[in-house]
Coordinates of C-alpha atoms and ligand atoms in Angstrom, one line a residue:
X19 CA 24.0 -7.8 -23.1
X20 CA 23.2 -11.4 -22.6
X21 CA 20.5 -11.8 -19.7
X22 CA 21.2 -14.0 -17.0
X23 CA 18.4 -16.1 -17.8
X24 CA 20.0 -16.9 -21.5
X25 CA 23.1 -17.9 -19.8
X26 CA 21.4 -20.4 -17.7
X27 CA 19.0 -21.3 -20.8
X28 CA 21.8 -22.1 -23.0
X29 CA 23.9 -23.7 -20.1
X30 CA 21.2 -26.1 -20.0
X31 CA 20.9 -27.3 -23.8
X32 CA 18.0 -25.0 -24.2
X33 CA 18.7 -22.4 -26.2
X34 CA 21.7 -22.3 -28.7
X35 CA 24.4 -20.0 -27.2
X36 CA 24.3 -16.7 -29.3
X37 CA 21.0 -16.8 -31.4
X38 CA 17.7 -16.5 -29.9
X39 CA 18.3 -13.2 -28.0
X40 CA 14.8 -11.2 -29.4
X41 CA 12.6 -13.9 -27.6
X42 CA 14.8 -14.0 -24.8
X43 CA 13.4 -11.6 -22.2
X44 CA 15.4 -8.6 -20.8
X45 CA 16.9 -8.4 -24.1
X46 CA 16.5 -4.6 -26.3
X47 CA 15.2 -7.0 -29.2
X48 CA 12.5 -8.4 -26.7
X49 CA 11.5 -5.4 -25.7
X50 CA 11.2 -4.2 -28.8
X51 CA 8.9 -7.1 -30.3
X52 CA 6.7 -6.7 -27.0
X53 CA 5.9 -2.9 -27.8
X54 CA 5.2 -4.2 -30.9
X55 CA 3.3 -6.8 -30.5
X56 CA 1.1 -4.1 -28.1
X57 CA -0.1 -2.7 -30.8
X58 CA -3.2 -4.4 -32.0
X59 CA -4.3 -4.9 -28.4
X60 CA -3.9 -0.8 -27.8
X61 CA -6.1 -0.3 -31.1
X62 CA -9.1 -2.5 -30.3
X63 CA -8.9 -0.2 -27.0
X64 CA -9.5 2.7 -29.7
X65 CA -5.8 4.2 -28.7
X66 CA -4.9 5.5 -32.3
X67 CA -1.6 4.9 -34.2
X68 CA -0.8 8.6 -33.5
X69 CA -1.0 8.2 -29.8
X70 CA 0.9 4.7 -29.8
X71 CA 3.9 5.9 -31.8
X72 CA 3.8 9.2 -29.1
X73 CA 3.7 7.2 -26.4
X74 CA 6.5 4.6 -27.1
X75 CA 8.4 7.6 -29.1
X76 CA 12.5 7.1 -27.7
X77 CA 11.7 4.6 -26.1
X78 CA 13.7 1.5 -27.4
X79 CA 15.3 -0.1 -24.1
X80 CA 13.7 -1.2 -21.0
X81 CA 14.9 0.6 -17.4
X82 CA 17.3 -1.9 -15.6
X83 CA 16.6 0.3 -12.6
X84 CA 12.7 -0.3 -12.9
X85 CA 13.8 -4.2 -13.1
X86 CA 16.1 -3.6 -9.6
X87 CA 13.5 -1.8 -7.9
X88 CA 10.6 -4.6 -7.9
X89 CA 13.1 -6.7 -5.0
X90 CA 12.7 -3.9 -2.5
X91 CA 9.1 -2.4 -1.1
X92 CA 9.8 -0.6 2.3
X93 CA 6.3 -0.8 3.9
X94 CA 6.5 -4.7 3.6
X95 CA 9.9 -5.3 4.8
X96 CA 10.8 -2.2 7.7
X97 CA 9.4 -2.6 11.1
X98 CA 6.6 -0.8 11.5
X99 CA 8.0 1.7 13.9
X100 CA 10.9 2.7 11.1
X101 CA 8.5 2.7 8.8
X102 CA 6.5 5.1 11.2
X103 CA 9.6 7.1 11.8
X104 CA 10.1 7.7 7.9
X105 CA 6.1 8.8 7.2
X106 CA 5.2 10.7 10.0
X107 CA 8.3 13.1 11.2
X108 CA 7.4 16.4 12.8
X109 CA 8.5 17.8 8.9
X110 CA 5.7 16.5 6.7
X111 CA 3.7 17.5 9.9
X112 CA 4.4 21.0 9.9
X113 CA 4.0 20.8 5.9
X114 CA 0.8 19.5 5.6
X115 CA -0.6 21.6 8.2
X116 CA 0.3 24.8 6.3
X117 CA -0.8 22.8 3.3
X118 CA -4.1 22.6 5.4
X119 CA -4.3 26.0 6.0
X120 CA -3.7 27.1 2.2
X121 CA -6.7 24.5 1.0
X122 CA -8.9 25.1 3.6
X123 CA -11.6 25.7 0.8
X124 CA -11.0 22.8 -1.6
X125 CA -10.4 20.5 1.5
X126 CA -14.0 21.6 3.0
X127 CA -15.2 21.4 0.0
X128 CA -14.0 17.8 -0.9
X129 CA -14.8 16.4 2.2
X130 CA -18.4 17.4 2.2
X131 CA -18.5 16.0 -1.4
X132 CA -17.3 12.5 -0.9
X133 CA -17.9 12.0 3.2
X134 CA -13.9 11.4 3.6
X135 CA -12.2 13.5 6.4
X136 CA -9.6 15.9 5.7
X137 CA -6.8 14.8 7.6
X138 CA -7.2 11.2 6.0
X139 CA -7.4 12.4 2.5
X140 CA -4.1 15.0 3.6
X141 CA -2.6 12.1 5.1
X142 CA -2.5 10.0 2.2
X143 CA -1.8 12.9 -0.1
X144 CA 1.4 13.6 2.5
X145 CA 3.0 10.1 2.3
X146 CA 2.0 8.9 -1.6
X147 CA 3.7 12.4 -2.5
X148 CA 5.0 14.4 0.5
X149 CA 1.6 16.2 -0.3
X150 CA 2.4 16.9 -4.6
X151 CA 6.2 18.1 -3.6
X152 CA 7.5 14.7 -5.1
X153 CA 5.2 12.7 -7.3
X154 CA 8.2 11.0 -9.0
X155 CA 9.6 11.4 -12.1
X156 CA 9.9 8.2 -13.9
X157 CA 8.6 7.7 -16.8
X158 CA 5.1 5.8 -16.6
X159 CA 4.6 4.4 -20.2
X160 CA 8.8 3.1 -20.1
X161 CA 8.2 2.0 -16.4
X162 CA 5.2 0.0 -16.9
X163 CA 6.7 -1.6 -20.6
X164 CA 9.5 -3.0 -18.8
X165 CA 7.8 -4.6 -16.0
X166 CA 5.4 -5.5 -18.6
X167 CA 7.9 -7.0 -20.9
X168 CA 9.5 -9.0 -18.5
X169 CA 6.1 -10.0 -17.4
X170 CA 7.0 -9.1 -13.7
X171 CA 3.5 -10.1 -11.6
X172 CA 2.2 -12.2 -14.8
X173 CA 0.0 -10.4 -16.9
X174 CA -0.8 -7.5 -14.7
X175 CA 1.6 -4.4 -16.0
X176 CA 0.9 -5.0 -19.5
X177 CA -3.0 -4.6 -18.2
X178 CA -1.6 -1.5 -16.9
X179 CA 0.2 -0.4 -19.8
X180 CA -2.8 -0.5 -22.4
X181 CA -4.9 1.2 -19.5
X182 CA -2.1 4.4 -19.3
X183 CA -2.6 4.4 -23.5
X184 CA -6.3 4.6 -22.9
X185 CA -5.5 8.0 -20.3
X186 CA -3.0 9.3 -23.3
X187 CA -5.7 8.6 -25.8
X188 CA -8.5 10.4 -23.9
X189 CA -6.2 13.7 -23.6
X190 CA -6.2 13.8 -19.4
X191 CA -2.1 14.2 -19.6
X192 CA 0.5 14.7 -22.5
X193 CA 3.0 11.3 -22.7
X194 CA 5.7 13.3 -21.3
X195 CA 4.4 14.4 -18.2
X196 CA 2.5 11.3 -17.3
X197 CA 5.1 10.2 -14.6
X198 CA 5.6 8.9 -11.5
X199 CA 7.4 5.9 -9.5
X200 CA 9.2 3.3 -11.1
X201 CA 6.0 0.5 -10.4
X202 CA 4.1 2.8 -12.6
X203 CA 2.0 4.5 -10.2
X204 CA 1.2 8.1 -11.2
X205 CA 1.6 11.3 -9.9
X206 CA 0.7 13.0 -6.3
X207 CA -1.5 10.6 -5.6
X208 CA 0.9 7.5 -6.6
X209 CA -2.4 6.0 -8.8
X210 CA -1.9 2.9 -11.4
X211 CA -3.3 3.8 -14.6
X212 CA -6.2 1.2 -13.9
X213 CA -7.3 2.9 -10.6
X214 CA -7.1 6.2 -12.5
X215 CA -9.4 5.2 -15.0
X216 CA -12.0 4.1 -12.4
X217 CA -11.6 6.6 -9.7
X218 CA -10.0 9.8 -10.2
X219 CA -11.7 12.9 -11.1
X220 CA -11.9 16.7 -12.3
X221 CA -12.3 18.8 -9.5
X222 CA -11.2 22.1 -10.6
X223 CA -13.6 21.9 -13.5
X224 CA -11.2 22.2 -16.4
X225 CA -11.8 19.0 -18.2
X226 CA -9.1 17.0 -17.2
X227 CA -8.4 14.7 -14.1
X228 CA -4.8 15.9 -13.7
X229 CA -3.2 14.0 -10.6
X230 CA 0.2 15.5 -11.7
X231 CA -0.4 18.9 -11.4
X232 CA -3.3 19.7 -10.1
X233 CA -3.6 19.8 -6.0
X234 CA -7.5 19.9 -6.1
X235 CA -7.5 16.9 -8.7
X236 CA -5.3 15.0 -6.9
X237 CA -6.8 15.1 -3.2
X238 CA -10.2 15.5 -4.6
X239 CA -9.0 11.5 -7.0
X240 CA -8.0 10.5 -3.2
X241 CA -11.2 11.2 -1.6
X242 CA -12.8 9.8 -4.5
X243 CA -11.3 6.6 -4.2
X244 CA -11.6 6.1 -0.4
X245 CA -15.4 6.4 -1.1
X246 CA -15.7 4.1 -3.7
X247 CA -13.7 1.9 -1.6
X248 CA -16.0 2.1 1.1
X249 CA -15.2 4.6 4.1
X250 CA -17.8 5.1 6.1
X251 CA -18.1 8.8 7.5
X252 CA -19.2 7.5 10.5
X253 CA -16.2 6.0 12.2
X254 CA -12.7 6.8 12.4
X255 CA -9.8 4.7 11.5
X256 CA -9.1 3.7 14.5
X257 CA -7.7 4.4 18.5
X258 CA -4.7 4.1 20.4
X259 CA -5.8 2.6 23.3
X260 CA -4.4 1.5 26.8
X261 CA -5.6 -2.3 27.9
X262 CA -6.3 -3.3 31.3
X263 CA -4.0 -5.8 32.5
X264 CA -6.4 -8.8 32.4
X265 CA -7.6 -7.9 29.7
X266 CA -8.7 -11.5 27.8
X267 CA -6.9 -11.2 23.6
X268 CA -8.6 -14.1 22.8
X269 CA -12.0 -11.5 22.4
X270 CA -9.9 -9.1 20.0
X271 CA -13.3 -8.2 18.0
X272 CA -16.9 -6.5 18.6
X273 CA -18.3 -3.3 19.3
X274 CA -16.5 -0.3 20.3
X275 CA -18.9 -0.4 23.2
X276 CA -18.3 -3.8 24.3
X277 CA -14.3 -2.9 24.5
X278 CA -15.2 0.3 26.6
X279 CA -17.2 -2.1 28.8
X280 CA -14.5 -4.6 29.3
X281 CA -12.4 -1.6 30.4
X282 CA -10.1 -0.4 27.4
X283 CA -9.6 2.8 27.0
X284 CA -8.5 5.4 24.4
X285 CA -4.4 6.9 25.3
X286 CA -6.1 9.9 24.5
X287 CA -8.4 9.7 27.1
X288 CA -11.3 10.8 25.3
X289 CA -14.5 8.2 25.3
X290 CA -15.3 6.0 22.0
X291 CA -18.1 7.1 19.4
X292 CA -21.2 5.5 20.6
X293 CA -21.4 3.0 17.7
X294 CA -19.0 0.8 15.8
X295 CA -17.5 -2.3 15.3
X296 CA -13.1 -2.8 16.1
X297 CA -11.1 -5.4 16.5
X298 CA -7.5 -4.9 18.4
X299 CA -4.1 -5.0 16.6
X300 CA -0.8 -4.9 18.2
X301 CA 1.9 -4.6 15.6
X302 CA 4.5 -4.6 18.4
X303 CA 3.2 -7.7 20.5
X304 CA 2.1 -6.9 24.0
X305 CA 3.5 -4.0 25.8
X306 CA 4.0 -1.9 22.6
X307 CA 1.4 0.4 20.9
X308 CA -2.0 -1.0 20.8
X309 CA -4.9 0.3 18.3
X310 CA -8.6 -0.8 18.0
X311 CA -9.1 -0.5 13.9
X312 CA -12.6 -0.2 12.7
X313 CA -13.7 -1.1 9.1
X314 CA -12.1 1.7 7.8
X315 CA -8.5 0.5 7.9
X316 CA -9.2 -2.1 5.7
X317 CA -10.6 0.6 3.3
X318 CA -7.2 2.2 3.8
X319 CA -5.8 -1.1 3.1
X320 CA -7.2 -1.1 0.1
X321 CA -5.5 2.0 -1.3
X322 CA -2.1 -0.2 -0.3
X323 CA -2.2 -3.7 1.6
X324 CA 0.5 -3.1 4.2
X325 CA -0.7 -3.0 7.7
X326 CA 2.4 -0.2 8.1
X327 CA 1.2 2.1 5.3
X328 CA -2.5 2.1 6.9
X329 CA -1.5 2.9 10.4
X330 CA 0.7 5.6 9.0
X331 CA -1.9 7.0 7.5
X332 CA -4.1 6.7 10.3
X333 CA -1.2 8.2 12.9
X334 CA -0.1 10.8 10.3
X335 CA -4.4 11.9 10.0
X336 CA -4.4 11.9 13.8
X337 CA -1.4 14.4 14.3
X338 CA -2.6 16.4 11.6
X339 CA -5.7 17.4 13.0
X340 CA -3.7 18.3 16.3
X341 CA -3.4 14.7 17.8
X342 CA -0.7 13.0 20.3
X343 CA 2.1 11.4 19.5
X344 CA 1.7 7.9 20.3
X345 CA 2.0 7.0 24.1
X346 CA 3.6 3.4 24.2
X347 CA 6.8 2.8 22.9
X348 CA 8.1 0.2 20.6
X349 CA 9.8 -3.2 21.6
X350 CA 13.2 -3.8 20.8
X351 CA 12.9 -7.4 20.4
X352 CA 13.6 -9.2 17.6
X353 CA 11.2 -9.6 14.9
X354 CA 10.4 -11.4 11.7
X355 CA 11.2 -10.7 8.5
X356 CA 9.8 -11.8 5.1
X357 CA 11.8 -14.9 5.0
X358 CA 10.6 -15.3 9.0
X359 CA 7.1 -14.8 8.3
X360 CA 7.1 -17.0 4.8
X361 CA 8.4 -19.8 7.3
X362 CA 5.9 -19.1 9.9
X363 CA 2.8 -19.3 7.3
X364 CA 4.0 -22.5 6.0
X365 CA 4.4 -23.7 9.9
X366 CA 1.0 -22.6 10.6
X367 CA -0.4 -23.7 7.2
X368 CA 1.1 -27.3 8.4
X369 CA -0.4 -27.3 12.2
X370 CA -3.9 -26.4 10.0
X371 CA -4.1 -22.7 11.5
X372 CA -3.7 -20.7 8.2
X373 CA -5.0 -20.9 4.6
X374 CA -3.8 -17.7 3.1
X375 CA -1.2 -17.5 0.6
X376 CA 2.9 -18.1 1.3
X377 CA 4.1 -14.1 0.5
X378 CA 5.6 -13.4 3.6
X379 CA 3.5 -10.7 4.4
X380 CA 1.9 -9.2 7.4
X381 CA -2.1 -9.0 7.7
X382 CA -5.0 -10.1 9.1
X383 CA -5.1 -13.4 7.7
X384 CA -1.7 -14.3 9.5
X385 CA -2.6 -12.1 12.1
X386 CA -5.7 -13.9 13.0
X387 CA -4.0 -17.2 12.3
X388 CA -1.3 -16.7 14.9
X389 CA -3.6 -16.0 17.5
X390 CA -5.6 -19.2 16.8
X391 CA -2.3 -20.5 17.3
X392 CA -1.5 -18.7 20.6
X393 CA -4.8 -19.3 21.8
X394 CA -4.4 -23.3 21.5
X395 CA -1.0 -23.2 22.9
X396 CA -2.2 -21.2 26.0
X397 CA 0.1 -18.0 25.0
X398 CA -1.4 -14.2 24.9
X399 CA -2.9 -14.3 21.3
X400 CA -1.6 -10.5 20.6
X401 CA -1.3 -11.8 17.2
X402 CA 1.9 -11.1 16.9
X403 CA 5.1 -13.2 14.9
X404 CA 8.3 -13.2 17.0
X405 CA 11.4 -15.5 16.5
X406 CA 10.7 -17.9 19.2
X407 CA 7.0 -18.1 18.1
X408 CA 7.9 -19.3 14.7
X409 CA 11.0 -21.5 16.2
X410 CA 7.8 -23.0 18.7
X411 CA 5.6 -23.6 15.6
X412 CA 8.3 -25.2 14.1
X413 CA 9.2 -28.0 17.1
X414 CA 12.5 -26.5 17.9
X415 CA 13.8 -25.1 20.6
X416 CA 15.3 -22.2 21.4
X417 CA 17.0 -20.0 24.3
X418 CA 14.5 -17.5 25.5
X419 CA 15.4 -13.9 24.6
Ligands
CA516 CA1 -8.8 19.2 -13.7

């Protein structure tokens, strides 16, 4: 099959119309001289010819649906409440609770070793693989050669590529089990082969850090990580909490202290820890669920960037170890989506409020960035990017909803 991108190549004088197709990319003969051309690159890595050719053995053709897949990533895109829906239903609630139950050794026994609660390492374990019952089944070494081959996110999968030969080569996994989902993250605990390398571990004692099959592997590789990434035993992840009603947004940051004083309270009702530093995030605008995140939500955010996927894990953690549901609703106001919130960071970038990069993504950059905004234009600064803040930033008007 002729690629789309030949088409427009050779519409455009650049290529002649038939030849050309093994440099072309998305083509079998491509792929086939990028494998190839792997090859020296593998070996100075010290992955042997034996382990190469077993690696790449059948495999001749990249995955079209690997290709398809890199336009859609549900955290970034759903509302954070669907997203919530999806990750934390009563289901995986119940399931990881008798998962609890089962592990209540390795779990003790993991947390004490790397200072990372339970519930937080269950949580993850729960929504990277519904806690090991689906880890995926796609192919890692065909996954990670196509996105590599069609140098999806510049260099970075073929990085990844010769890092999953380095985990065939050392003997952790046989080349066809090493699986997982179709961006080439691995097993129950949805790894890339990079953070693997660096991070997970042997917990059962056998000799090898198996995240596909191994339940004590994998949650012990989660705790691991969370530590290396920094969670601090000493705080949570963060609180529901109720705001007074004059309660001033342009002070979203300081000690948990500080926000008890200036009367914010947990929904829970129970009082803060007495140290600890939050700052308030309100992924719903005013009225909706609030939360006070401490440090360790960006730690959370460093296992996966979306603001959704880190308060699920937090929320999921809670009701875990027996906590409410949450006790606001949602809004059901419009909100922005990627194209919406690319718009708003160029409008901001433009007025001088933002400096962060154009991806149309949610975070604390934008977030932090809208309320500057807010602030300067006299509005609440929840922080928060609606339709008719964006239509504002961008001088038109429009009917209020
Ligand atoms: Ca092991």
């Amino acid at each position: 099959m002729v690629s789309r991108r030949a088409i427009l190549a050779s519409a455009v004088g650049l290529l002649p119309a038939v030849s050309r197709a093994a440099q072309t990319p998305g083509t079998d003969g491509a792929f086939q001289a990028f494998i190839a051309a792997l090859r020296p690159d593998a070996a100075a890595r010290g992955v042997s010819a034996e382990t190469f050719d077993a690696a790449f053995r059948g495999i001749t053709t990249p995955d079209a649906s690997v290709l398809a897949r890199t336009r859609r990533q549900g955290e970034f895109v759903r509302p954070v409440w669907d997203y919530l829906v999806g990750t934390v239903s009563a289901g995986r609630i119940a399931r990881g609770r008798a998962r609890a139950v089962a592990l209540t050794q390795t779990l003790k026994a993991i947390e004490a070793r790397y200072g990372v609660p339970e519930p937080i390492v269950l949580a993850f374990w729960g929504i990277e693989s519904d806690f090991g019952a689906s880890a995926g089944g796609i192919p890692t070494i065909r996954a990670l050669a196509t996105l590599a081959a069609a140098r999806h996110r510049g260099t970075l999968f073929r990085d990844e590529l010769l890092a999953a030969l380095t985990i065939l080569q050392r003997g952790d996994i046989a080349a066809n089990r090493m699986s997982g989902s179709w961006a080439g993250a691995m097993g129950q605990v949805q790894f890339l082969p990079s953070t693997y390398l660096a991070h997970a571990v042997d917990f059962d004692g056998d000799g090898r850090r198996d995240i596909w099959l191994s339940d004590a592997d994998s949650i012990a590789s989660i705790a691991s990580y969370l530590k290396d990434l920094g969670w601090d035993p000493a705080l949570s992840w963060g609180y529901e909490v109720r705001l007074p009603g004059d309660f001033d947004l342009a002070r979203y940051s300081g000690d948990l202290a500080e926000f008890a004083e200036r009367g914010l309270r947990r929904a829970d009702g129970k009082p803060f820890p007495a140290r600890g530093r939050a700052s308030l995030f309100l992924p719903g605008g005013l009225g909706a669920p609030a939360f006070l995140i401490t440090d360790n939500f960006e730690v959370i955010r460093g296992y996966n960037t979306s603001d959704s996927y880190a308060l699920a894990v937090g929320h999921l953690a809670d009701r875990l170890g027996g906590g409410p549901s949450l006790a606001a609703p949602w809004p059901t106001a419009a909100r922005l989506d990627g194209s919406g919130l690319r718009a708003l960071q160029t409008g901001l970038a433009a007025a001088g409020f933002y400096d962060g990069p154009t991806d149309g993504r949610a975070g604390p950059k934008l977030r932090d960035a809208v309320r500057r905004y807010q602030v300067s234009a006299g509005l609440p600064a929840d922080g928060y990017a609606t339709p008719a803040l964006l239509a504002q930033i961008e001088g038109r008007s429009m009917p209020r909803r």
